Tab-separated table of C-alpha atoms in Angstrom:
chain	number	residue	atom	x	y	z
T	956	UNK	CA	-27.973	26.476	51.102
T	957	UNK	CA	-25.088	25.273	49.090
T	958	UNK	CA	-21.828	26.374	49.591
T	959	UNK	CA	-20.241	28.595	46.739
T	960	UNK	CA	-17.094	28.082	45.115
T	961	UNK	CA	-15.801	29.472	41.453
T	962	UNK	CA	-12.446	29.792	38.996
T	963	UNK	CA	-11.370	33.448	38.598
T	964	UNK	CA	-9.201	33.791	35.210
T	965	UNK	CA	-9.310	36.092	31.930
T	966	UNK	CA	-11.043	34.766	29.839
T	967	UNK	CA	-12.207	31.404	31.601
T	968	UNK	CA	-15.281	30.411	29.187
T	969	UNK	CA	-13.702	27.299	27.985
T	970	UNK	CA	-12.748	26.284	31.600
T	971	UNK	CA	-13.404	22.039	32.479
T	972	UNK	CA	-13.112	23.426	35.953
T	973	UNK	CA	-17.226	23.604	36.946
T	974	UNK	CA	-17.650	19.696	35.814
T	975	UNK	CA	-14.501	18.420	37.108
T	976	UNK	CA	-15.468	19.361	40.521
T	977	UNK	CA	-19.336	18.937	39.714
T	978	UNK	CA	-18.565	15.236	39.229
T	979	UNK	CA	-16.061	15.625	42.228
T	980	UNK	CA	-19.109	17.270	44.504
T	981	UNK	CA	-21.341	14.431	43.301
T	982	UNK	CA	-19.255	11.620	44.528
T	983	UNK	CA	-18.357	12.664	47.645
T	984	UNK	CA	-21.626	13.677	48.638
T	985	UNK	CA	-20.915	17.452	49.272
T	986	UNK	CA	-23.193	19.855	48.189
T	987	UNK	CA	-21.878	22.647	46.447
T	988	UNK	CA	-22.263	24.948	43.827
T	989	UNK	CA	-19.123	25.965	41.241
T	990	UNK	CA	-19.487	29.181	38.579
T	991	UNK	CA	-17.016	30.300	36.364
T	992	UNK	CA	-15.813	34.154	37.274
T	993	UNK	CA	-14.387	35.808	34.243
T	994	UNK	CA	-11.986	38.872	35.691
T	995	UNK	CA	-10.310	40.730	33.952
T	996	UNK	CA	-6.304	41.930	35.159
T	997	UNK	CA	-7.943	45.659	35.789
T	998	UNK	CA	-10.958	44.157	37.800
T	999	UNK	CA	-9.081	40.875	39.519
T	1000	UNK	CA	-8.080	43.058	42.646
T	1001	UNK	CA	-11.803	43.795	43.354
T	1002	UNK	CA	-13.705	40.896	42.277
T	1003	UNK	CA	-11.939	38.830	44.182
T	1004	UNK	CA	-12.108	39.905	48.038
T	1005	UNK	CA	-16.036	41.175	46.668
T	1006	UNK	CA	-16.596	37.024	45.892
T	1007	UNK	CA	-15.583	36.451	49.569
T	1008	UNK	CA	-17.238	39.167	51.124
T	1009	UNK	CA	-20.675	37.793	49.067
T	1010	UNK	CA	-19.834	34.034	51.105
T	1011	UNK	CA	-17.789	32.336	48.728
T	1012	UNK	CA	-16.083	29.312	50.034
T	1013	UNK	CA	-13.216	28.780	47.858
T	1014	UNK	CA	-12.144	29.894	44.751
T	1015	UNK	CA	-9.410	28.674	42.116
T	1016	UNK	CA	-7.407	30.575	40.049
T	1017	UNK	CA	-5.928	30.263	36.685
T	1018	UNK	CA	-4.105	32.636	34.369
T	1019	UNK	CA	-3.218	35.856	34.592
T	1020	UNK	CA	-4.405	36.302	38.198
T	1021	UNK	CA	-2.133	33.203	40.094
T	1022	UNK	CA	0.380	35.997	41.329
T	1023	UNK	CA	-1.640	38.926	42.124
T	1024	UNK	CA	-3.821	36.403	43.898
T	1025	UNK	CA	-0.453	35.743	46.250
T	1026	UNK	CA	-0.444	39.293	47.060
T	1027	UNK	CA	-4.158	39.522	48.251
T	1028	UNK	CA	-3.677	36.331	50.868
T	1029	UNK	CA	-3.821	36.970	54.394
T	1030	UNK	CA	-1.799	33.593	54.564
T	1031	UNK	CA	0.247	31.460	52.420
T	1032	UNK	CA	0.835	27.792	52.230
T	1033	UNK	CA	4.759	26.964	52.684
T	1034	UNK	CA	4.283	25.601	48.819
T	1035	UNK	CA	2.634	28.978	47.742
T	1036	UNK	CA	4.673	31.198	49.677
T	1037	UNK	CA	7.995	29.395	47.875
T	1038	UNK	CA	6.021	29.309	44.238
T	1039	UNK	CA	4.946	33.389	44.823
T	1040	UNK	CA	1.637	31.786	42.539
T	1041	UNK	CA	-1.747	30.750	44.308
T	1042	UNK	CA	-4.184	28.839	42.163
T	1043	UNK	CA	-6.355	27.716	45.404
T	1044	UNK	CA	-7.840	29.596	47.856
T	1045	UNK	CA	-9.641	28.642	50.950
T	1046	UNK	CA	-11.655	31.051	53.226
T	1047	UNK	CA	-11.057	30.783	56.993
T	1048	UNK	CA	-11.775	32.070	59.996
T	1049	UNK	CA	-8.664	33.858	59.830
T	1050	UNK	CA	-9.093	35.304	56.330
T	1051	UNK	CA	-7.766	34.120	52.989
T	1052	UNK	CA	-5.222	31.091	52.642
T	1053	UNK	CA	-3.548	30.735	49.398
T	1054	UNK	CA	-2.447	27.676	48.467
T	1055	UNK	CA	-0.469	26.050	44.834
T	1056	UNK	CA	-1.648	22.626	43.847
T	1057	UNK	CA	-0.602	22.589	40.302
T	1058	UNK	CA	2.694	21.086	41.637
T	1059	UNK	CA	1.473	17.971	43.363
T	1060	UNK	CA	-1.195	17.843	40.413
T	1061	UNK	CA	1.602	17.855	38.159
T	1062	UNK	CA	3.380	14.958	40.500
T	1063	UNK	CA	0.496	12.747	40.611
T	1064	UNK	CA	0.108	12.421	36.856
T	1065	UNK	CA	3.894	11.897	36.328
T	1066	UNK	CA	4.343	9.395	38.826
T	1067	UNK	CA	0.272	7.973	39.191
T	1068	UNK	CA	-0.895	7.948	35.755
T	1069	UNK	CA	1.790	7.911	33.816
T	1070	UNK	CA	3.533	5.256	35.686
T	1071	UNK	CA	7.215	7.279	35.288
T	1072	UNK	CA	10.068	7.115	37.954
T	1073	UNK	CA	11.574	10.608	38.082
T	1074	UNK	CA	14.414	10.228	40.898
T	1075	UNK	CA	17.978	10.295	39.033
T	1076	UNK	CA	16.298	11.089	35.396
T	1077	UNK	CA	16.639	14.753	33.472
T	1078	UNK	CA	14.027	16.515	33.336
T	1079	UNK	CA	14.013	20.329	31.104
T	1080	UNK	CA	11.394	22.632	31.777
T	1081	UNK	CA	10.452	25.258	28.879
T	1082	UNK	CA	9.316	28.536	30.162
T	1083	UNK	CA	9.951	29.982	33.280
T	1084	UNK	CA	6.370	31.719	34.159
T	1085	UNK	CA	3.911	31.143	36.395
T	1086	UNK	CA	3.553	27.556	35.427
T	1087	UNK	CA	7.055	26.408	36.003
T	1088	UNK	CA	7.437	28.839	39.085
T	1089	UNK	CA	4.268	26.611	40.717
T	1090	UNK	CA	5.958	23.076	39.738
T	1091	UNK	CA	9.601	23.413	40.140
T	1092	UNK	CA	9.489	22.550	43.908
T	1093	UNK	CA	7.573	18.995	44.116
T	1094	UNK	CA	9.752	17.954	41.031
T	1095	UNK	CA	12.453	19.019	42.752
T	1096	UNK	CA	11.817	16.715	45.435
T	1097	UNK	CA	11.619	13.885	43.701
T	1098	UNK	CA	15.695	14.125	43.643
T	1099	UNK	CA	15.978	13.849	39.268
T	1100	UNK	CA	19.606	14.218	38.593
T	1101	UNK	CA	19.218	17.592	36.757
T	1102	UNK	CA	16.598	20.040	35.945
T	1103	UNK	CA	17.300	22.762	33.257
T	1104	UNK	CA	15.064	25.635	33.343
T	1105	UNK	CA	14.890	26.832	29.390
T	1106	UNK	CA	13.663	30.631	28.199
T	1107	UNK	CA	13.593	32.763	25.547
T	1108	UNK	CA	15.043	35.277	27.602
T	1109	UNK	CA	17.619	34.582	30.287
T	1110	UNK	CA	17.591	37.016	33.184
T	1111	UNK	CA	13.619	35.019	33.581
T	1112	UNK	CA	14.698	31.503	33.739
T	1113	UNK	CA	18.245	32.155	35.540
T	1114	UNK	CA	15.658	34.093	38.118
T	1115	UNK	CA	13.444	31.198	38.691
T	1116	UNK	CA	16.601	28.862	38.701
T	1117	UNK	CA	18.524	30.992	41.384
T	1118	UNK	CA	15.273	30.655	43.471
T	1119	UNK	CA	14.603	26.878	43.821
T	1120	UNK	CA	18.161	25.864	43.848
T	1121	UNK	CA	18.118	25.204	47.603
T	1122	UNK	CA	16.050	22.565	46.540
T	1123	UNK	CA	18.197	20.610	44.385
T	1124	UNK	CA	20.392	20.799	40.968
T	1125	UNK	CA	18.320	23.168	39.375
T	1126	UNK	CA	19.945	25.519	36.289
T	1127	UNK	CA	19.044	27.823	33.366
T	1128	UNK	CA	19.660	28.429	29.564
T	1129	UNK	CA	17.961	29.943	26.401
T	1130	UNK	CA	16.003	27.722	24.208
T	1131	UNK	CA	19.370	27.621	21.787
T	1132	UNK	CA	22.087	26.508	24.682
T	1133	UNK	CA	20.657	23.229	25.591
T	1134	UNK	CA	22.682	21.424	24.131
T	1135	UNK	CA	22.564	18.041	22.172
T	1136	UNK	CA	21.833	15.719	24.980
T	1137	UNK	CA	18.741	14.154	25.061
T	1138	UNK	CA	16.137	14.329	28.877
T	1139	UNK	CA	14.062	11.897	30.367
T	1140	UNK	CA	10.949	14.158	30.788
T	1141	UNK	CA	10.978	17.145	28.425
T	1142	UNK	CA	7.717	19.739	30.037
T	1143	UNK	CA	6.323	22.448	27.976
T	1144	UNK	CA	5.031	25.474	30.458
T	1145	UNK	CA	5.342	28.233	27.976
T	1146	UNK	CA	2.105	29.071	26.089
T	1147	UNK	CA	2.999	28.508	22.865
T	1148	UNK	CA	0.615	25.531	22.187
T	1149	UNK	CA	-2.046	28.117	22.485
T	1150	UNK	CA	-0.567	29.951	19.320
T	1151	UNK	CA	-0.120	26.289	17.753
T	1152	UNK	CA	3.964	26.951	18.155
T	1153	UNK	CA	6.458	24.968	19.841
T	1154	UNK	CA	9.616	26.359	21.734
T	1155	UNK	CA	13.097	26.627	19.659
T	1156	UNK	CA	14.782	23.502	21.356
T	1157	UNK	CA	17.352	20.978	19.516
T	1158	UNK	CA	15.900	17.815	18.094
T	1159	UNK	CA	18.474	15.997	20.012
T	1160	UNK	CA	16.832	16.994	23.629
T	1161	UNK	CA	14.259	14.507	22.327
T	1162	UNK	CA	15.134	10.337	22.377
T	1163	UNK	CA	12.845	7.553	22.074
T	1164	UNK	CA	13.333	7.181	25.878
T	1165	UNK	CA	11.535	10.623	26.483
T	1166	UNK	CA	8.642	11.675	27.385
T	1167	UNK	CA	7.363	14.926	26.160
T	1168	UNK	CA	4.771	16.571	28.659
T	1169	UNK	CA	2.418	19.623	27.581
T	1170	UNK	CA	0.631	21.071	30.416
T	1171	UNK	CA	-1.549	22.897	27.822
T	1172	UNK	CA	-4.522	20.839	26.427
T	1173	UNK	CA	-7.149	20.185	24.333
T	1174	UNK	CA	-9.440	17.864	22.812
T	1175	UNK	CA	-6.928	17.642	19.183
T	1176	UNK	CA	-3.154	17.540	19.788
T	1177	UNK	CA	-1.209	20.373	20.725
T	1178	UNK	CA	1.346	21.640	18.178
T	1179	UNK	CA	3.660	20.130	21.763
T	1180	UNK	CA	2.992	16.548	21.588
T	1181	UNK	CA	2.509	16.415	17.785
T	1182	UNK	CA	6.707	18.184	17.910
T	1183	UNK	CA	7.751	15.517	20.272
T	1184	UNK	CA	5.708	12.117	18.255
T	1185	UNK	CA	7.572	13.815	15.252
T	1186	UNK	CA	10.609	13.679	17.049
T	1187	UNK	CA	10.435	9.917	17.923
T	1188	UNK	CA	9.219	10.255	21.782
T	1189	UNK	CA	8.622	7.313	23.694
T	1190	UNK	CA	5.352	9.426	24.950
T	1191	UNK	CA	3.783	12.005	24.538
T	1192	UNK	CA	0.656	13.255	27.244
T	1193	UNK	CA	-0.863	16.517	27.342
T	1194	UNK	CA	-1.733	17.999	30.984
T	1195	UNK	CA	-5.568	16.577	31.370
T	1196	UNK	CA	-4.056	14.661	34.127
T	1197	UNK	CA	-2.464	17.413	35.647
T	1198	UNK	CA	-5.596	19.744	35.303
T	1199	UNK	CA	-7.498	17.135	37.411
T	1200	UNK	CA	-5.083	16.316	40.095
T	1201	UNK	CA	-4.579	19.428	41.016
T	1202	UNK	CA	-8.339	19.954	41.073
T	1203	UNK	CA	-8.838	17.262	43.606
T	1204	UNK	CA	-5.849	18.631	45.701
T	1205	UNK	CA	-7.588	21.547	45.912
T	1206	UNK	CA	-11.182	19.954	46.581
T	1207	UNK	CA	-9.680	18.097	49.480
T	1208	UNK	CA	-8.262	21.897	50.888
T	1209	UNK	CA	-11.824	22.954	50.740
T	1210	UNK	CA	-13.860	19.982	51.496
T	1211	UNK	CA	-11.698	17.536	53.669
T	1212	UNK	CA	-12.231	14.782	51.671
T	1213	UNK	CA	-10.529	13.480	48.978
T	1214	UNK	CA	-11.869	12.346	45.795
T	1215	UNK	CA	-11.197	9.536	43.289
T	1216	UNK	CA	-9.997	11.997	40.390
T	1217	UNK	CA	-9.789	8.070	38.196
T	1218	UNK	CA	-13.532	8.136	37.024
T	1219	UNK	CA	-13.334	11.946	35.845
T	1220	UNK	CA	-10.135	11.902	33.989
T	1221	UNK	CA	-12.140	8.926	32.290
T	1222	UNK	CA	-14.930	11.180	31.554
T	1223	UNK	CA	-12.647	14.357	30.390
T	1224	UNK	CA	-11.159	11.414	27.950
T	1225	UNK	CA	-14.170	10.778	26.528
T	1226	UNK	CA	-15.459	14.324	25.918
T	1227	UNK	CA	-11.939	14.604	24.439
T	1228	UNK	CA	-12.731	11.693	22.286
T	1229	UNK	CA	-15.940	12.963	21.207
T	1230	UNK	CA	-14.301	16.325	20.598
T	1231	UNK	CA	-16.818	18.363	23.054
T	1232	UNK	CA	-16.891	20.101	26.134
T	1233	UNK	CA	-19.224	19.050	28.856
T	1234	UNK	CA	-21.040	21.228	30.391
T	1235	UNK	CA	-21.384	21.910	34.503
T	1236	UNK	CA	-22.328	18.737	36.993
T	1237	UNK	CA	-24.729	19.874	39.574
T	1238	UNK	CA	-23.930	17.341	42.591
T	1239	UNK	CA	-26.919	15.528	43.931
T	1240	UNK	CA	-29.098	17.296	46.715
Protein backbone atom coordinates (compact mmCIF):
# COMPACT_ATOMS: atom_id res chain seq x y z
CA UNK A 1 0.00 0.00 0.00
CA UNK A 2 1.24 3.44 -0.68
CA UNK A 3 2.19 5.65 1.84
CA UNK A 4 -0.10 8.81 2.39
CA UNK A 5 0.94 12.23 2.53
CA UNK A 6 -1.28 15.65 1.92
CA UNK A 7 -1.16 19.81 2.22
CA UNK A 8 -3.54 21.06 4.95
CA UNK A 9 -4.45 24.92 4.19
CA UNK A 10 -7.81 27.08 3.78
CA UNK A 11 -8.66 27.05 0.88
CA UNK A 12 -5.86 24.86 -0.89
CA UNK A 13 -7.75 24.04 -4.36
CA UNK A 14 -5.31 25.87 -6.44
CA UNK A 15 -2.34 24.20 -4.59
CA UNK A 16 0.91 22.92 -7.24
CA UNK A 17 1.73 20.96 -4.15
CA UNK A 18 0.17 17.20 -5.31
CA UNK A 19 2.29 17.42 -8.80
CA UNK A 20 5.33 18.92 -7.48
CA UNK A 21 5.87 16.02 -5.30
CA UNK A 22 3.98 13.58 -7.81
CA UNK A 23 6.83 14.30 -10.24
CA UNK A 24 9.18 14.28 -7.09
CA UNK A 25 7.67 10.57 -6.04
CA UNK A 26 8.13 9.51 -9.67
CA UNK A 27 11.77 10.16 -9.90
CA UNK A 28 12.95 8.88 -6.98
CA UNK A 29 11.17 5.80 -7.19
CA UNK A 30 9.03 6.11 -3.96
CA UNK A 31 5.67 5.20 -4.00
CA UNK A 32 3.37 7.46 -2.53
CA UNK A 33 0.21 8.98 -2.68
CA UNK A 34 -0.35 13.09 -2.08
CA UNK A 35 -4.19 14.70 -1.62
CA UNK A 36 -4.95 18.06 -1.04
CA UNK A 37 -6.78 18.58 2.64
CA UNK A 38 -8.82 21.70 2.63
CA UNK A 39 -9.25 22.74 6.63
CA UNK A 40 -10.69 25.23 7.63
CA UNK A 41 -9.12 27.55 10.96
CA UNK A 42 -12.32 26.08 13.10
CA UNK A 43 -11.63 22.41 11.89
CA UNK A 44 -7.50 22.57 11.53
CA UNK A 45 -7.10 21.41 15.28
CA UNK A 46 -9.03 18.15 14.50
CA UNK A 47 -8.31 17.26 11.06
CA UNK A 48 -5.03 17.27 11.57
CA UNK A 49 -4.01 14.70 14.47
CA UNK A 50 -7.44 12.66 12.75
CA UNK A 51 -5.03 12.54 9.24
CA UNK A 52 -2.33 10.90 11.45
CA UNK A 53 -4.34 8.76 13.44
CA UNK A 54 -5.94 7.42 9.76
CA UNK A 55 -1.78 6.55 8.79
CA UNK A 56 -0.74 9.56 7.19
CA UNK A 57 2.92 9.87 6.68
CA UNK A 58 3.58 13.43 6.35
CA UNK A 59 1.73 16.31 5.78
CA UNK A 60 2.61 20.04 4.66
CA UNK A 61 1.13 22.99 5.65
CA UNK A 62 0.40 26.28 4.15
CA UNK A 63 -1.64 29.28 5.23
CA UNK A 64 -3.49 29.97 7.93
CA UNK A 65 -2.60 26.75 9.80
CA UNK A 66 1.67 27.10 9.84
CA UNK A 67 1.39 28.35 13.58
CA UNK A 68 -1.32 26.44 15.11
CA UNK A 69 0.40 23.51 13.45
CA UNK A 70 3.60 24.51 15.90
CA UNK A 71 1.39 24.17 18.77
CA UNK A 72 0.08 20.59 17.94
CA UNK A 73 3.94 19.10 17.53
CA UNK A 74 5.13 16.74 19.94
CA UNK A 75 8.64 18.00 18.68
CA UNK A 76 10.11 20.84 16.92
CA UNK A 77 13.00 21.23 14.60
CA UNK A 78 15.65 23.88 16.09
CA UNK A 79 14.54 25.96 12.70
CA UNK A 80 10.76 25.57 13.60
CA UNK A 81 11.02 25.97 17.15
CA UNK A 82 13.01 29.58 16.39
CA UNK A 83 10.37 30.43 13.32
CA UNK A 84 7.15 29.43 15.93
CA UNK A 85 5.67 28.31 12.02
CA UNK A 86 5.73 24.55 10.81
CA UNK A 87 4.95 23.99 7.17
CA UNK A 88 6.35 20.19 7.32
CA UNK A 89 5.48 17.56 9.34
CA UNK A 90 6.86 14.14 9.68
CA UNK A 91 5.27 11.25 11.72
CA UNK A 92 7.59 9.25 14.00
CA UNK A 93 7.79 6.82 16.30
CA UNK A 94 7.84 9.38 18.82
CA UNK A 95 4.85 11.39 17.56
CA UNK A 96 4.70 14.51 15.42
CA UNK A 97 7.95 16.52 14.32
CA UNK A 98 7.40 19.88 12.95
CA UNK A 99 9.71 21.17 10.84
CA UNK A 100 10.04 24.95 8.53
CA UNK A 101 11.53 24.52 5.11
CA UNK A 102 10.30 27.62 3.49
CA UNK A 103 13.60 29.18 4.75
CA UNK A 104 16.17 26.98 3.10
CA UNK A 105 13.58 26.86 0.08
CA UNK A 106 13.76 30.45 0.05
CA UNK A 107 17.87 30.14 0.26
CA UNK A 108 18.21 27.77 -2.47
CA UNK A 109 16.43 29.89 -5.05
CA UNK A 110 18.32 33.09 -4.00
CA UNK A 111 21.60 31.69 -4.03
CA UNK A 112 20.93 28.29 -6.62
CA UNK A 113 18.71 29.63 -9.17
CA UNK A 114 19.04 32.92 -9.11
CA UNK A 115 22.72 32.91 -9.02
CA UNK A 116 22.75 36.06 -6.22
CA UNK A 117 25.51 36.49 -3.48
CA UNK A 118 23.70 37.73 -0.37
CA UNK A 119 26.69 38.04 2.30
CA UNK A 120 27.38 41.96 2.88
CA UNK A 121 24.23 43.08 0.53
CA UNK A 122 20.75 44.77 2.04
CA UNK A 123 18.17 42.95 1.97
CA UNK A 124 14.25 44.57 3.23
CA UNK A 125 11.67 42.26 3.99
CA UNK A 126 7.87 43.55 3.65
CA UNK A 127 5.56 42.01 6.09
CA UNK A 128 6.32 40.55 9.17
CA UNK A 129 3.81 37.34 9.23
CA UNK A 130 4.19 33.99 9.03
CA UNK A 131 6.18 34.17 5.89
CA UNK A 132 8.94 36.41 7.04
CA UNK A 133 8.84 34.82 10.64
CA UNK A 134 9.81 31.24 8.66
CA UNK A 135 12.72 32.99 6.46
CA UNK A 136 14.37 35.52 8.58
CA UNK A 137 16.80 32.95 10.14
CA UNK A 138 18.63 31.18 6.99
CA UNK A 139 18.89 34.79 5.48
CA UNK A 140 20.21 35.78 8.43
CA UNK A 141 22.93 33.44 8.15
CA UNK A 142 24.07 34.28 5.14
CA UNK A 143 25.76 37.43 7.11
CA UNK A 144 23.95 40.46 4.51
CA UNK A 145 25.03 43.68 6.01
CA UNK A 146 21.47 44.74 7.04
CA UNK A 147 18.05 43.39 7.03
CA UNK A 148 15.05 45.80 7.62
CA UNK A 149 11.94 44.18 8.59
CA UNK A 150 9.03 46.67 7.02
CA UNK A 151 5.08 46.69 8.33
CA UNK A 152 2.17 48.46 8.20
CA UNK A 153 2.01 48.35 11.75
CA UNK A 154 5.04 48.54 14.01
CA UNK A 155 4.65 46.76 17.33
CA UNK A 156 4.47 43.38 14.41
CA UNK A 157 7.64 43.93 12.62
CA UNK A 158 9.69 45.49 15.71
CA UNK A 159 8.33 41.95 17.35
CA UNK A 160 9.71 39.76 14.73
CA UNK A 161 12.90 42.03 14.59
CA UNK A 162 13.55 41.86 18.46
CA UNK A 163 13.31 38.02 17.98
CA UNK A 164 15.95 37.10 15.33
CA UNK A 165 18.37 39.74 16.27
CA UNK A 166 20.67 37.24 17.99
CA UNK A 167 21.13 36.23 14.66
CA UNK A 168 22.52 39.16 13.06
CA UNK A 169 21.72 43.06 12.19
CA UNK A 170 18.23 42.63 11.92
CA UNK A 171 15.74 45.98 12.44
CA UNK A 172 12.19 47.30 11.89
CA UNK A 173 10.16 50.26 10.36
CA UNK A 174 6.70 51.09 8.77
CA UNK A 175 6.35 50.91 5.11
CA UNK A 176 6.80 55.04 5.16
CA UNK A 177 10.31 55.17 7.32
CA UNK A 178 12.51 53.34 4.99
CA UNK A 179 14.06 55.74 3.84
CA UNK A 180 15.53 56.75 0.36
CA UNK A 181 18.28 54.26 0.10
CA UNK A 182 18.04 51.78 -2.31
CA UNK A 183 18.57 47.34 -1.15
CA UNK A 184 20.12 44.68 -2.86
CA UNK A 185 17.22 42.15 -2.50
CA UNK A 186 13.87 43.85 -1.85
CA UNK A 187 11.23 40.45 -0.64
CA UNK A 188 7.58 40.86 -0.64
CA UNK A 189 5.97 38.42 2.26
CA UNK A 190 2.86 40.39 2.82
CA UNK A 191 -0.19 39.20 0.81
CA UNK A 192 -0.94 41.94 -1.04
CA UNK A 193 -0.19 40.42 -4.52
CA UNK A 194 -3.19 38.33 -3.81
CA UNK A 195 -5.40 41.59 -3.75
CA UNK A 196 -3.27 42.77 -6.93
CA UNK A 197 -1.66 45.65 -4.39
CA UNK A 198 1.79 46.35 -3.62
CA UNK A 199 3.17 47.60 -0.15
CA UNK A 200 3.57 51.60 0.40
CA UNK A 201 7.49 51.63 0.05
CA UNK A 202 9.64 54.65 -1.56
CA UNK A 203 10.60 54.32 -5.19
CA UNK A 204 14.08 54.94 -4.13
CA UNK A 205 14.35 51.40 -2.09
CA UNK A 206 14.35 50.16 -5.70
CA UNK A 207 17.85 50.59 -8.08
CA UNK A 208 18.69 48.92 -11.18
CA UNK A 209 21.05 46.80 -8.99
CA UNK A 210 17.98 45.21 -7.13
CA UNK A 211 16.30 42.48 -7.21
CA UNK A 212 12.71 42.46 -6.31
CA UNK A 213 11.52 38.95 -4.92
CA UNK A 214 7.65 38.01 -4.55
CA UNK A 215 7.14 34.88 -2.73
CA UNK A 216 3.51 35.00 -4.00
CA UNK A 217 2.95 33.54 -7.55
CA UNK A 218 1.19 32.87 -10.40
CA UNK A 219 1.08 32.00 -13.89
CA UNK A 220 0.63 36.25 -15.01
CA UNK A 221 2.76 38.72 -13.02
CA UNK A 222 2.04 39.73 -9.68
CA UNK A 223 1.05 43.38 -9.15
CA UNK A 224 5.00 42.75 -7.03
CA UNK A 225 7.24 42.18 -9.86
CA UNK A 226 5.24 44.27 -12.38
CA UNK A 227 5.96 47.46 -9.21
CA UNK A 228 9.57 46.60 -9.16
CA UNK A 229 10.13 46.19 -13.56
CA UNK A 230 8.27 49.63 -13.31
CA UNK A 231 10.67 50.77 -10.98
CA UNK A 232 13.79 49.89 -13.09
CA UNK A 233 14.86 46.48 -11.17
CA UNK A 234 17.69 44.64 -12.31
CA UNK A 235 15.23 41.45 -11.63
CA UNK A 236 12.40 40.65 -10.84
CA UNK A 237 11.35 36.58 -9.84
CA UNK A 238 8.29 35.52 -8.27
CA UNK A 239 8.58 32.57 -5.55
CA UNK A 240 8.03 29.33 -8.02
CA UNK A 241 11.50 28.60 -7.02
CA UNK A 242 10.96 28.96 -3.56
CA UNK A 243 7.62 26.92 -3.60
CA UNK A 244 9.69 23.98 -5.00
CA UNK A 245 12.73 24.04 -2.89
CA UNK A 246 11.13 23.98 -0.03
CA UNK A 247 9.02 21.11 -1.34
CA UNK A 248 12.01 18.95 -1.91
CA UNK A 249 13.42 19.94 1.59
CA UNK A 250 10.57 18.62 2.89
CA UNK A 251 10.40 15.38 0.58
CA UNK A 252 13.89 14.55 1.69
CA UNK A 253 12.44 14.90 5.72
CA UNK A 254 9.93 12.34 4.73
CA UNK A 255 11.55 10.16 2.24
CA UNK A 256 15.42 10.27 2.84
CA UNK A 257 16.22 11.03 -0.43
CA UNK A 258 16.65 14.00 -2.10
CA UNK A 259 15.30 14.99 -5.33
CA UNK A 260 16.45 16.99 -8.38
CA UNK A 261 13.77 19.90 -7.86
CA UNK A 262 15.68 21.29 -11.70
CA UNK A 263 13.32 19.21 -14.03
CA UNK A 264 10.02 20.31 -12.06
CA UNK A 265 10.63 23.94 -11.72
CA UNK A 266 11.06 23.37 -15.62
CA UNK A 267 7.74 21.84 -15.80
CA UNK A 268 5.89 24.48 -13.30
CA UNK A 269 7.55 27.05 -16.03
CA UNK A 270 5.92 25.65 -18.65
CA UNK A 271 2.41 25.24 -17.20
CA UNK A 272 3.12 28.89 -16.27
CA UNK A 273 3.83 29.54 -19.85
CA UNK A 274 0.88 27.86 -21.08
CA UNK A 275 -1.14 29.66 -18.42
CA UNK A 276 -2.60 26.26 -16.76
CA UNK A 277 -2.40 24.29 -13.82
CA UNK A 278 -1.38 20.70 -14.00
CA UNK A 279 -3.07 18.43 -12.46
CA UNK A 280 -1.72 15.54 -9.76
CA UNK A 281 1.40 13.06 -10.88
CA UNK A 282 0.71 9.61 -9.70
CA UNK A 283 4.43 8.14 -9.29
CA UNK A 284 5.03 4.91 -11.09
CA UNK A 285 4.08 1.54 -9.26
Amino acid sequence: MSDVYGVFGYPVEHSWSPFIHGMFARQTGQDIVYHLHESTPEQFREDLPDFFRDGGKGANITLPHKQVAAELMDELTPRARRAAAVNTILATDHGLLGENTDGAGLVTDLKSNLGLVLRGSRILMLGAGGAARGTLGPLLELKPRTLLVANRTRDRALQLAQHFQDQGPVSACLFDEIGRESFDLIINATSASLLGEVPNIPETAVSSGSVCYDMSYGVRETSFTAWGKRMGAGACAQGWGMLVEQAAEAFFLWRGVKPDSGPVLDALRKHVAAGTQPGAVQPDR
